[in-house]
Coordinates of C-alpha atoms and ligand atoms in Angstrom, one line a residue:
Chain Y
M1 CA 0.0 0.0 0.1
K2 CA 1.1 3.7 -0.8
I3 CA 0.2 6.3 1.6
L4 CA -0.3 9.7 0.6
T5 CA -0.1 12.4 3.7
L6 CA -1.3 16.0 3.0
V7 CA 0.7 18.8 4.3
R8 CA -0.4 22.1 4.6
Q9 CA 1.5 25.1 5.7
V10 CA 0.0 27.5 8.4
P11 CA 0.9 30.3 10.5
D12 CA 2.3 29.0 13.9
A13 CA -0.8 28.8 16.4
E14 CA 0.8 31.4 18.7
A15 CA 1.6 33.9 16.0
R16 CA -0.5 37.1 15.7
V17 CA -2.7 37.2 12.7
K18 CA -2.6 40.6 11.0
I19 CA -4.8 41.9 8.3
S20 CA -3.7 44.2 5.6
G21 CA -5.8 45.3 2.7
G22 CA -8.6 43.6 3.9
H23 CA -6.9 40.1 3.9
V24 CA -4.8 38.1 6.3
D25 CA -1.0 39.1 5.7
L26 CA 1.4 36.2 6.5
E27 CA 4.3 38.5 6.1
G28 CA 6.8 37.9 8.7
A29 CA 4.9 35.1 10.5
T30 CA 6.5 31.9 11.4
L31 CA 5.0 29.2 9.2
V32 CA 4.8 25.6 10.4
I33 CA 3.1 22.3 9.1
D34 CA -0.4 22.3 10.1
G35 CA -0.5 20.4 13.6
M36 CA -3.5 18.3 12.2
D37 CA -1.3 17.1 9.4
E38 CA 1.4 16.4 11.2
Y39 CA -0.5 13.9 13.2
G40 CA -1.1 12.3 9.6
V41 CA 2.5 12.2 8.6
E42 CA 3.4 10.7 11.9
E43 CA 0.6 8.2 11.7
A44 CA 2.0 7.0 8.4
L45 CA 5.3 6.5 9.7
R46 CA 3.8 4.4 12.6
L47 CA 1.8 2.2 10.5
R48 CA 5.0 1.3 8.7
E49 CA 7.0 1.0 11.9
G50 CA 4.1 -1.1 13.2
G51 CA 4.3 -3.7 10.4
A52 CA 1.7 -2.8 7.9
A53 CA 2.6 -3.4 4.4
V54 CA 3.6 0.1 3.5
E55 CA 5.4 0.4 0.2
E56 CA 5.8 4.1 0.2
I57 CA 4.9 7.3 2.0
V58 CA 4.4 10.2 -0.1
A59 CA 3.7 13.7 1.1
L60 CA 1.9 16.3 -1.0
A61 CA 1.6 20.0 -0.7
V62 CA -0.1 22.4 -2.7
G63 CA 0.8 26.1 -2.4
P64 CA 3.3 28.8 -3.0
K65 CA 7.1 28.2 -2.8
R66 CA 7.5 28.5 0.8
V67 CA 5.3 25.6 1.3
E68 CA 8.5 23.6 0.4
D69 CA 9.8 23.9 3.9
A70 CA 6.6 22.2 5.3
L71 CA 7.4 19.2 2.9
R72 CA 11.1 19.2 4.1
T73 CA 9.8 18.9 7.6
A74 CA 7.6 15.9 6.5
L75 CA 10.7 14.4 4.5
A76 CA 12.9 14.8 7.7
M77 CA 10.1 13.1 9.8
G78 CA 10.6 10.1 7.6
V79 CA 8.2 10.2 4.5
D80 CA 9.9 8.8 1.4
R81 CA 9.6 11.5 -1.2
A82 CA 7.4 14.6 -1.5
I83 CA 5.3 16.3 -4.4
H84 CA 4.8 20.2 -4.5
V85 CA 2.3 21.5 -6.7
E86 CA 3.4 25.1 -6.7
T87 CA 0.9 27.7 -6.9
D88 CA -0.1 31.2 -5.6
E89 CA -3.6 30.7 -6.3
K90 CA -5.6 30.1 -3.1
L91 CA -7.6 27.1 -3.6
D92 CA -10.7 26.4 -1.5
P93 CA -10.9 22.8 -0.2
I94 CA -13.4 21.6 -3.0
A95 CA -11.1 22.9 -5.7
L96 CA -8.0 21.4 -3.9
S97 CA -9.6 18.1 -3.7
R98 CA -9.3 18.0 -7.5
V99 CA -5.5 18.2 -7.4
V100 CA -5.4 15.7 -4.5
T101 CA -7.5 13.1 -6.2
Q102 CA -5.4 13.2 -9.2
V103 CA -2.3 12.8 -7.5
A104 CA -3.7 10.0 -5.5
Q105 CA -4.8 8.2 -8.7
A106 CA -1.5 8.9 -10.4
E107 CA 0.6 7.5 -7.4
G108 CA -1.8 4.7 -6.8
A109 CA -2.4 5.5 -3.2
G110 CA -4.4 3.1 -1.0
L111 CA -4.5 5.6 2.0
I112 CA -4.8 9.3 2.4
L113 CA -4.2 11.0 5.6
V114 CA -5.1 14.7 6.0
G115 CA -5.6 16.8 9.1
G116 CA -9.3 16.9 10.5
Q117 CA -9.4 20.9 10.6
E118 CA -7.2 23.4 8.9
A119 CA -5.4 25.9 11.4
D120 CA -5.9 28.6 8.8
W121 CA -9.0 28.3 7.0
D122 CA -10.9 26.3 9.9
S123 CA -12.2 24.0 7.3
Q124 CA -12.9 20.4 7.7
A125 CA -13.7 19.9 4.1
L126 CA -10.7 18.5 2.3
G127 CA -10.8 14.7 3.6
A128 CA -14.6 14.3 2.8
A129 CA -14.3 16.1 -0.6
T130 CA -11.3 14.0 -1.8
A131 CA -12.9 10.8 -0.5
E132 CA -16.3 11.6 -2.8
R133 CA -14.1 12.3 -5.8
L134 CA -12.2 9.0 -5.5
G135 CA -15.5 7.2 -4.5
W136 CA -13.9 6.1 -1.3
P137 CA -15.1 5.9 2.5
Q138 CA -13.6 8.2 4.8
L139 CA -13.1 8.1 8.5
T140 CA -12.9 11.8 10.1
W141 CA -11.7 12.8 13.4
T142 CA -9.8 9.7 14.0
N143 CA -7.9 9.0 17.2
E144 CA -6.9 5.4 16.8
L145 CA -6.0 3.6 13.5
K146 CA -4.8 0.2 12.7
V147 CA -4.2 -1.5 9.2
E148 CA -4.1 -5.4 8.7
G149 CA -3.9 -6.4 5.1
D150 CA -6.7 -4.4 3.4
T151 CA -8.8 -3.7 6.8
L152 CA -8.8 -0.5 8.6
T153 CA -10.0 -0.4 12.1
G154 CA -9.8 2.4 14.8
R155 CA -11.8 4.8 16.7
H156 CA -12.9 8.3 15.7
D157 CA -15.2 11.0 17.5
V158 CA -18.6 11.6 16.4
D159 CA -21.4 14.2 17.4
D160 CA -22.4 12.5 20.7
G161 CA -19.2 10.4 21.7
N162 CA -17.2 8.2 19.6
E163 CA -17.3 5.1 17.6
S164 CA -15.0 2.0 16.7
F165 CA -15.1 1.4 13.0
R166 CA -14.0 -1.3 10.4
A167 CA -13.6 -0.4 6.7
S168 CA -11.7 -1.6 3.6
L169 CA -9.0 0.1 2.0
P170 CA -8.6 2.4 0.0
A171 CA -9.9 5.1 2.1
V172 CA -9.4 8.7 3.3
V173 CA -8.7 9.3 6.9
T174 CA -8.6 12.6 8.9
T175 CA -6.3 13.0 11.8
Q176 CA -6.3 14.9 14.9
Q177 CA -4.8 15.5 18.3
G178 CA -4.8 12.2 20.5
L179 CA -3.8 9.9 17.6
N180 CA -0.2 9.9 18.2
E181 CA 2.4 12.5 19.3
P182 CA 4.4 13.5 16.2
R183 CA 8.1 13.1 16.4
Y184 CA 10.7 15.8 16.1
P185 CA 13.0 15.6 13.1
T186 CA 16.6 14.6 14.1
L187 CA 19.6 16.3 12.9
P188 CA 20.8 13.2 10.8
N189 CA 17.3 13.0 9.3
I190 CA 17.2 16.5 8.3
M191 CA 20.5 16.1 6.6
K192 CA 19.1 12.8 5.0
A193 CA 16.0 14.6 3.8
K194 CA 17.9 16.9 1.7
K195 CA 18.7 14.2 -0.6
K196 CA 15.1 12.9 -0.8
E197 CA 13.1 13.6 -3.8
L198 CA 10.8 16.7 -3.9
R199 CA 9.1 16.9 -7.2
K200 CA 7.9 20.2 -8.6
D201 CA 4.6 20.3 -10.2
T202 CA 2.3 23.1 -11.6
L203 CA -1.3 23.6 -11.2
D204 CA -2.2 23.9 -14.8
T205 CA -2.2 20.3 -15.4
Y206 CA -5.0 19.8 -12.8
G207 CA -7.6 21.8 -14.4
T208 CA -9.0 23.3 -11.4
A209 CA -9.8 26.9 -10.2
P210 CA -11.2 28.3 -6.9
T211 CA -15.0 27.8 -6.5
V212 CA -15.2 30.2 -3.6
R213 CA -14.0 33.9 -3.5
V214 CA -12.8 35.5 -0.4
V215 CA -14.3 38.9 -0.3
G216 CA -12.6 40.3 2.7
S217 CA -11.1 39.5 6.3
E218 CA -11.3 41.3 9.6
I219 CA -9.8 40.6 12.7
Q220 CA -12.1 39.3 15.3
T221 CA -11.7 41.6 18.3
R222 CA -14.3 41.9 21.0
A223 CA -13.8 44.8 23.4
R224 CA -13.4 43.0 26.8
L225 CA -13.9 44.7 30.2
N226 CA -10.5 43.4 31.7
K227 CA -11.4 44.1 35.1
M228 CA -9.2 42.7 37.5
I229 CA -10.4 41.7 41.1
D230 CA -7.7 41.4 43.7
G231 CA -7.7 37.7 44.9
K232 CA -5.7 38.2 47.9
D233 CA -8.7 38.1 50.1
P234 CA -10.8 35.1 48.5
Q235 CA -14.1 35.9 50.3
A236 CA -13.9 39.6 49.0
A237 CA -13.0 38.6 45.5
A238 CA -15.8 36.0 45.3
E239 CA -18.3 38.5 46.6
Q240 CA -17.0 41.2 44.3
L241 CA -17.4 38.9 41.3
L242 CA -20.7 37.7 42.0
E243 CA -21.8 41.3 42.5
L244 CA -20.5 42.1 39.0
L245 CA -21.9 39.1 37.4
R246 CA -25.5 40.0 39.0
N247 CA -25.4 43.7 38.4
E248 CA -23.2 44.7 35.8
A249 CA -23.1 41.9 33.4
K250 CA -26.7 40.7 34.4
V251 CA -25.9 36.9 33.7
L252 CA -26.7 35.6 37.1
A253 CA -29.9 35.9 39.0
Chain J
M1 CA -35.9 25.6 -3.7
I2 CA -34.0 25.9 -0.5
L3 CA -33.2 22.3 1.1
I4 CA -32.2 22.1 4.4
V5 CA -31.1 18.6 6.0
A6 CA -32.9 18.5 9.4
E7 CA -30.8 17.7 12.3
H8 CA -32.5 15.6 15.0
S9 CA -31.9 13.1 17.7
G10 CA -33.8 11.0 20.0
G11 CA -37.0 11.7 17.9
Q12 CA -36.7 15.4 18.6
L13 CA -35.9 18.2 15.9
A14 CA -32.5 19.8 17.0
K15 CA -32.5 23.7 17.7
A16 CA -29.9 23.5 15.0
T17 CA -32.6 22.8 12.5
L18 CA -34.7 26.0 13.6
E19 CA -31.5 28.0 13.2
M20 CA -31.0 26.8 9.7
V21 CA -34.6 27.7 8.8
T22 CA -33.7 31.2 10.1
A23 CA -30.5 31.4 7.9
A24 CA -32.6 30.1 4.7
R25 CA -35.4 33.2 5.6
E26 CA -32.2 35.6 6.1
S27 CA -30.5 34.4 3.1
G28 CA -32.5 36.4 0.7
R29 CA -32.7 33.3 -1.8
E30 CA -35.9 32.7 -3.1
G31 CA -38.3 29.6 -3.2
P32 CA -40.1 27.3 -0.9
I33 CA -38.0 26.3 2.2
T34 CA -37.8 22.5 2.2
L35 CA -36.7 20.4 5.2
L36 CA -35.4 17.1 4.4
V37 CA -36.0 14.4 7.2
L38 CA -33.6 11.4 7.2
G39 CA -33.9 8.8 9.6
H40 CA -36.1 6.1 10.9
G41 CA -39.1 6.4 13.3
T42 CA -39.2 10.1 12.5
A43 CA -42.9 10.7 12.5
D44 CA -42.6 13.4 15.4
V45 CA -39.4 15.0 13.7
A46 CA -41.3 15.5 10.5
N47 CA -44.4 17.1 12.2
A48 CA -42.1 19.6 14.1
A49 CA -40.3 20.3 10.9
A50 CA -43.7 21.1 9.1
A51 CA -44.3 23.7 11.6
V52 CA -41.4 25.9 10.3
A53 CA -41.1 24.8 6.7
D54 CA -43.1 25.2 3.5
Q55 CA -42.8 21.5 2.8
V56 CA -41.1 18.6 4.4
L57 CA -39.6 15.6 2.6
V58 CA -39.4 12.4 4.7
A59 CA -37.2 9.3 4.2
D60 CA -38.2 7.2 7.2
L61 CA -36.4 4.0 6.5
P62 CA -34.6 1.3 8.4
A63 CA -31.5 2.0 6.5
L64 CA -31.3 5.5 7.9
A65 CA -31.5 4.5 11.6
Q66 CA -27.8 5.6 12.0
Y67 CA -26.1 8.6 10.4
N68 CA -23.6 7.7 7.7
A69 CA -21.8 10.2 5.7
E70 CA -22.0 8.3 2.4
L71 CA -25.9 7.7 2.8
W72 CA -26.6 11.0 4.0
A73 CA -24.6 12.8 1.1
A74 CA -26.2 10.3 -1.3
A75 CA -29.6 11.1 -0.2
T76 CA -29.2 14.8 0.0
A77 CA -27.6 15.1 -3.3
Q78 CA -30.4 13.0 -5.0
I79 CA -33.2 15.1 -3.6
A80 CA -31.4 18.3 -4.3
Q81 CA -31.1 17.3 -8.0
E82 CA -34.8 16.0 -8.1
G83 CA -36.0 19.1 -6.4
E84 CA -33.8 21.5 -8.3
A85 CA -32.6 23.1 -5.2
H86 CA -30.5 26.1 -5.8
T87 CA -29.3 26.0 -2.1
V88 CA -28.6 23.1 0.2
I89 CA -28.3 23.9 4.0
I90 CA -26.7 21.5 6.2
G91 CA -26.1 21.7 10.0
G92 CA -22.4 22.8 11.0
S93 CA -22.1 19.7 13.5
R94 CA -19.3 17.2 13.4
S95 CA -21.5 15.1 11.0
G96 CA -22.9 17.9 9.0
R97 CA -19.3 19.3 8.3
E98 CA -18.4 15.4 7.4
F99 CA -21.1 14.8 4.8
A100 CA -21.6 18.2 3.2
P101 CA -18.3 18.2 1.2
R102 CA -19.4 15.1 -0.4
V103 CA -22.7 16.8 -1.4
A104 CA -21.1 19.6 -2.8
V105 CA -19.1 17.3 -5.0
K106 CA -21.8 15.2 -6.2
L107 CA -23.6 18.5 -7.1
D108 CA -20.4 20.0 -8.5
A109 CA -21.2 22.9 -6.3
P110 CA -19.0 25.2 -4.2
Y111 CA -19.2 25.0 -0.6
L112 CA -19.6 27.6 2.1
E113 CA -18.6 26.0 5.3
D114 CA -19.6 26.9 8.8
A115 CA -21.4 30.2 8.0
I116 CA -22.3 32.6 10.7
A117 CA -24.1 35.1 8.4
L118 CA -25.5 34.5 4.8
R119 CA -27.1 36.8 2.3
A120 CA -27.9 37.0 -1.5
N121 CA -25.5 39.3 -3.2
G122 CA -27.1 39.5 -6.7
A123 CA -27.1 36.0 -8.0
A124 CA -24.2 35.1 -5.7
L125 CA -24.4 33.8 -2.1
Q126 CA -22.4 35.5 0.3
A127 CA -21.3 33.9 3.7
Q128 CA -19.3 35.1 6.9
R129 CA -17.2 32.6 8.6
Y130 CA -14.6 32.5 11.2
T131 CA -10.9 31.3 10.2
Y132 CA -7.7 31.3 11.8
L133 CA -8.9 29.6 15.1
A134 CA -11.8 31.7 15.2
R135 CA -9.4 35.2 15.1
V136 CA -10.5 36.4 11.8
T137 CA -13.9 36.7 10.2
E138 CA -14.0 36.2 6.6
T139 CA -16.4 36.9 4.0
V140 CA -16.7 34.4 1.2
E141 CA -18.8 34.4 -1.9
A142 CA -19.9 31.8 -4.5
E143 CA -22.0 31.9 -7.6
A144 CA -23.2 28.6 -9.2
P145 CA -26.3 27.0 -10.2
V146 CA -26.5 25.2 -6.6
I147 CA -24.5 26.2 -3.6
V148 CA -23.9 23.8 -0.4
V149 CA -23.7 25.7 2.9
T150 CA -23.0 24.5 6.5
V151 CA -24.5 26.8 9.2
K152 CA -22.4 27.1 12.5
P153 CA -24.6 26.1 15.4
G154 CA -25.6 29.1 17.6
S155 CA -25.2 31.8 14.9
F156 CA -28.9 32.3 14.0
A157 CA -32.0 32.8 16.2
P158 CA -34.1 29.7 16.1
A159 CA -37.1 30.1 13.9
Q160 CA -40.5 30.6 15.2
A161 CA -43.4 28.4 13.6
A162 CA -44.7 29.6 10.0
A163 CA -48.2 30.7 9.6
A164 CA -49.3 27.3 8.2
A165 CA -47.7 23.8 8.7
G166 CA -46.0 22.6 5.4
E167 CA -47.1 19.9 3.4
Q168 CA -45.2 16.3 4.2
Y169 CA -44.3 13.9 1.5
D170 CA -42.3 10.5 1.4
V171 CA -39.5 10.4 -1.0
E172 CA -37.8 7.2 -2.5
L173 CA -34.1 7.0 -2.2
D174 CA -31.4 5.0 -4.2
L175 CA -29.0 4.4 -1.3
P176 CA -25.3 3.1 -1.7
A177 CA -24.4 0.0 0.2
L178 CA -22.6 0.8 3.8
R179 CA -18.9 0.6 3.5
V180 CA -17.9 1.8 7.0
E181 CA -19.0 -0.8 9.8
V182 CA -19.4 0.7 13.2
T183 CA -18.2 -1.9 15.8
G184 CA -19.0 -0.1 18.9
K185 CA -20.2 3.3 20.1
S186 CA -19.7 5.0 23.3
V187 CA -22.3 7.9 23.8
E188 CA -21.1 10.6 26.3
K189 CA -24.3 11.8 27.9
S190 CA -24.2 14.7 30.7
S191 CA -27.0 15.0 33.2
R192 CA -26.4 18.8 32.9
V193 CA -27.8 21.3 30.4
A194 CA -26.1 20.8 27.2
L195 CA -23.2 22.9 26.6
T196 CA -24.2 24.3 23.2
E197 CA -27.5 25.5 24.9
A198 CA -26.2 26.6 28.3
D199 CA -26.4 30.3 29.2
V200 CA -23.7 30.0 31.7
I201 CA -20.8 27.5 31.5
V202 CA -18.1 26.8 34.1
T203 CA -15.0 25.1 32.7
G204 CA -12.1 23.5 34.3
G205 CA -8.6 23.2 33.1
R206 CA -5.6 21.4 34.4
G207 CA -5.2 24.0 37.1
V208 CA -8.0 22.6 39.2
G209 CA -5.4 19.9 40.1
S210 CA -7.5 16.6 39.9
P211 CA -10.6 15.0 39.1
E212 CA -11.8 15.2 42.5
N213 CA -11.1 18.9 42.5
F214 CA -12.7 19.1 39.2
S215 CA -16.2 17.8 41.1
A216 CA -15.9 20.0 44.0
Y217 CA -15.0 23.1 42.2
V218 CA -16.2 23.0 38.6
E219 CA -19.2 20.8 39.2
G220 CA -19.8 22.4 42.4
L221 CA -19.9 25.8 41.1
A222 CA -21.8 24.9 38.0
D223 CA -24.7 23.2 40.2
R224 CA -24.8 26.1 42.5
I225 CA -25.2 28.6 39.6
G226 CA -27.2 26.2 37.2
A227 CA -24.6 26.1 34.7
G228 CA -23.2 23.7 32.1
V229 CA -19.8 21.9 32.7
G230 CA -16.9 22.3 30.2
A231 CA -13.3 21.1 30.1
T232 CA -10.1 21.9 28.2
R233 CA -8.4 19.2 26.2
A234 CA -5.5 18.6 28.7
V235 CA -8.3 17.7 31.1
V236 CA -9.9 15.3 28.7
D237 CA -6.6 14.0 27.4
A238 CA -5.8 13.1 31.4
G239 CA -9.1 11.2 31.6
W240 CA -10.6 13.5 34.1
R241 CA -13.7 14.2 32.2
P242 CA -15.4 12.9 29.0
Y243 CA -14.7 14.2 25.6
A244 CA -18.4 15.6 25.3
E245 CA -17.2 18.4 27.7
Q246 CA -14.4 19.5 25.7
V247 CA -14.4 23.2 24.4
G248 CA -12.2 24.1 21.8
Q249 CA -10.9 23.6 18.1
T250 CA -11.4 19.9 18.5
G251 CA -14.3 20.1 20.9
K252 CA -17.2 22.2 21.0
T253 CA -17.9 25.9 20.2
V254 CA -19.9 27.6 22.7
Q255 CA -21.4 31.0 23.0
P256 CA -22.9 31.2 26.4
K257 CA -23.8 34.8 28.2
A258 CA -20.9 33.9 30.7
Y259 CA -18.1 31.6 30.4
V260 CA -16.2 30.8 33.8
A261 CA -12.8 29.3 33.1
L262 CA -11.2 28.0 36.4
G263 CA -7.3 27.1 36.1
V264 CA -7.5 27.4 32.5
S265 CA -4.2 28.6 30.6
G266 CA -6.2 30.1 27.2
A267 CA -4.4 28.3 24.7
V268 CA -5.8 29.7 21.0
Q269 CA -7.0 26.2 20.3
H270 CA -9.1 26.6 23.5
L271 CA -10.0 30.1 22.6
S272 CA -11.4 29.3 19.3
G273 CA -14.2 27.3 20.9
M274 CA -15.2 29.9 23.6
G275 CA -14.0 33.4 22.4
K276 CA -17.4 34.5 21.1
S277 CA -19.0 33.9 24.8
K278 CA -20.6 37.6 25.8
Y279 CA -18.7 37.7 29.2
I280 CA -15.7 35.7 30.3
V281 CA -14.4 35.1 33.5
A282 CA -11.2 33.8 34.6
I283 CA -9.5 32.6 37.8
N284 CA -6.0 31.8 37.5
K285 CA -3.1 32.0 39.9
D286 CA -0.6 33.3 36.8
A287 CA -1.2 36.8 36.3
E288 CA 0.4 36.4 32.9
A289 CA -1.8 33.5 31.6
P290 CA -3.3 34.5 28.1
I291 CA -7.0 33.8 29.4
F292 CA -6.8 37.2 31.0
K293 CA -6.4 38.9 27.8
V294 CA -9.8 38.1 26.6
A295 CA -11.3 38.1 30.3
D296 CA -14.2 40.7 31.3
Y297 CA -13.7 39.8 34.9
G298 CA -10.2 38.4 36.2
I299 CA -9.1 37.0 39.6
V300 CA -5.3 36.4 40.2
G301 CA -5.5 33.5 42.7
D302 CA -5.7 29.8 43.6
V303 CA -8.5 28.0 42.6
N304 CA -8.3 26.0 45.9
Q305 CA -9.2 29.2 47.8
I306 CA -11.3 31.3 45.5
V307 CA -13.7 28.8 44.1
P308 CA -14.9 27.6 47.5
A309 CA -15.5 31.0 48.5
L310 CA -17.3 31.6 45.4
I311 CA -19.5 28.6 46.0
E312 CA -20.1 29.8 49.3
A313 CA -21.0 33.3 48.5
A314 CA -23.2 32.1 45.7
R315 CA -25.3 30.1 48.4
K316 CA -26.3 33.4 50.0
Ligands
FAD401 C1 -4.3 20.6 17.1 C2 -4.5 20.9 18.7 C3 -6.1 21.0 18.9 C4 -6.4 21.5 20.2 N1 -7.7 21.5 20.6 C5 -8.0 21.9 21.8 C6 -9.4 22.0 22.1 O1 -10.1 21.8 21.5 N2 -9.4 22.6 23.5 C7 -8.7 22.7 24.3 O2 -8.9 23.1 25.3 N3 -7.5 22.6 24.0 C8 -7.1 22.1 22.6 N4 -5.5 22.1 22.5 C9 -4.7 22.2 23.6 C10 -4.4 23.4 23.9 O3 -3.3 23.7 23.1 C11 -3.8 23.4 25.3 O4 -2.6 22.6 25.7 C12 -4.9 23.3 26.5 O5 -6.0 24.0 26.1 C13 -4.4 23.5 27.7 O6 -5.4 23.2 28.7 P1 -5.3 23.9 30.4 O7 -5.6 25.4 30.0 O8 -6.3 23.2 31.2 O9 -3.9 23.2 30.8 P2 -2.6 24.1 31.2 O10 -2.0 24.8 29.7 O11 -1.8 23.2 31.8 O12 -2.9 25.2 31.9 C14 -3.3 25.3 33.3 C15 -3.5 26.6 33.9 O13 -3.9 26.6 35.1 C16 -3.4 27.6 35.9 N5 -3.2 26.9 37.3 C17 -2.5 26.0 37.8 N6 -2.7 25.8 39.1 C18 -3.6 26.6 39.5 C19 -4.3 26.9 40.5 N7 -4.1 26.3 41.8 N8 -5.2 28.1 40.9 C20 -5.5 28.7 39.5 N9 -4.9 28.4 38.4 C21 -3.8 27.5 38.4 C22 -2.0 27.8 35.4 O14 -1.4 29.0 35.5 C23 -2.2 27.7 33.8 O15 -2.3 28.7 33.3 C24 -5.3 21.7 21.1 C25 -3.7 21.6 20.7 C26 -3.7 21.2 19.4 C27 -2.3 21.2 19.1

């Protein structure tokens, strides 16, 4: 089985988001692999290390030149090779799933791993849209995964709790926190990764265009009262807080 | 027509469905508002749906007793095509956001995900949504013969009943074979008010110290003031509390009138799930904790001292 893991590059979670000209401006932001995708990269490596018949692990990224860095990280973690579809076009998940689908078909992938929610676009759509295009089942919000032969078993979160599942490959799995603890690339592996293949590709061959237009973005700020109550005298602090909640905020009876 | 896939559970129409009806009414898109009820034993749900919609399409089938992404997507796409829907609205729950992209691909439609506001802009449909872990509000737009939308729970007021009840019709479906087998299920039920419906939420973080303290402080305070109980990921991962109580990026999004965070650091992934609360209260012993940046009322102090005093004071 060949595993395709999708890698997106997003601003570091702690980084400040700024807007210029009505759009999010990433200039100067620290960019990292999307944490949710990192669980997918780690899981692919663990499936192989755990004895599943994994022929090859390929990382795929679609985006501008800088996205290469995220692929280098995946290579240094241990994936075998990487494909970079280089474009400055901002593709929504429905459009992006066209590219992923074609790469998966060309590569003969049997399992696709992708983060459950994007840390930049807050979208959960890419895995499902890709699964639909390929005609494959999908398992979302997975926090436990096992592959034996063609059988996929594991556990994932659903609306009201969680479920254990069984399905046959090929399939799309979306990953999340709790599935594993991603490894840090070691220096020797970072060196080795430099020699691994990182194939460049252009978007034109995939016949896709954005289906959603971003009209504008605004930073969400809500003016907060920021009233600090001295906690040295717990009784007094408690009473003051209740008084504020009852009479100022009017949220308690 | 505007096709809305009804959300329901335990034989009851979910509040989210009423919110979607409001989204449809506010969108300015034309045509009858049609609710699609998928499930088994759904007579009560269909009747409740008829009160708010122009018409209700009912697929009451044993095969639909359990939600499944591929079944729900196939059914929704088929009905959207047969009814020539120009707008398909699906709930922004975990399951809704799981099957909606499949519907969009089947219909070759653009997808506006997790909308908090919706309005027609000429032939296009414009939506607002949160991005960057809910720190940014983005306006997006799509124009196509049919558009698929998911609506973020809690973003629209629940619809009031329409003047006349909508007509109900049974529909026939071509359903695909099931490919994902559910081999076990663990349902997490809380005896308290549901997090997404609660006016006040008390949430505990790792700072409360232990599962015992969580009960004493977080549940103790919540019960005293009639609040729902939330938890951070750190607490859920440590096994102190069920996942159903988790608030944040990978948990629930909540928007209560007051959110009381006890021993919660305020990591961005947590803030993304509760940052839209009307009032935020934080009690933390570290004056530098990021939670204070978003707090309306903050107490720098030890939960072991402040919370018992708070429970005591609330008794008066
Ligand atoms: C992809 C991803 C998704 C995530 N999703 C979520 C999510 O959905 N929800 C979520 O919550 N987190 C999520 N996280 C985790 C998040 O980053 C934080 O690790 C987590 O929220 C921290 O929980 P905490 O505040 O309880 O614990 P900590 O960070 O350990 O903070 C404990 C706080 O308690 C204070 N404290 C300690 N003792 C006391 C005391 N005696 N009295 C008062 N205060 C005290 C400390 O000062 C500290 O601020 C996610 C992370 C990732 C990477």
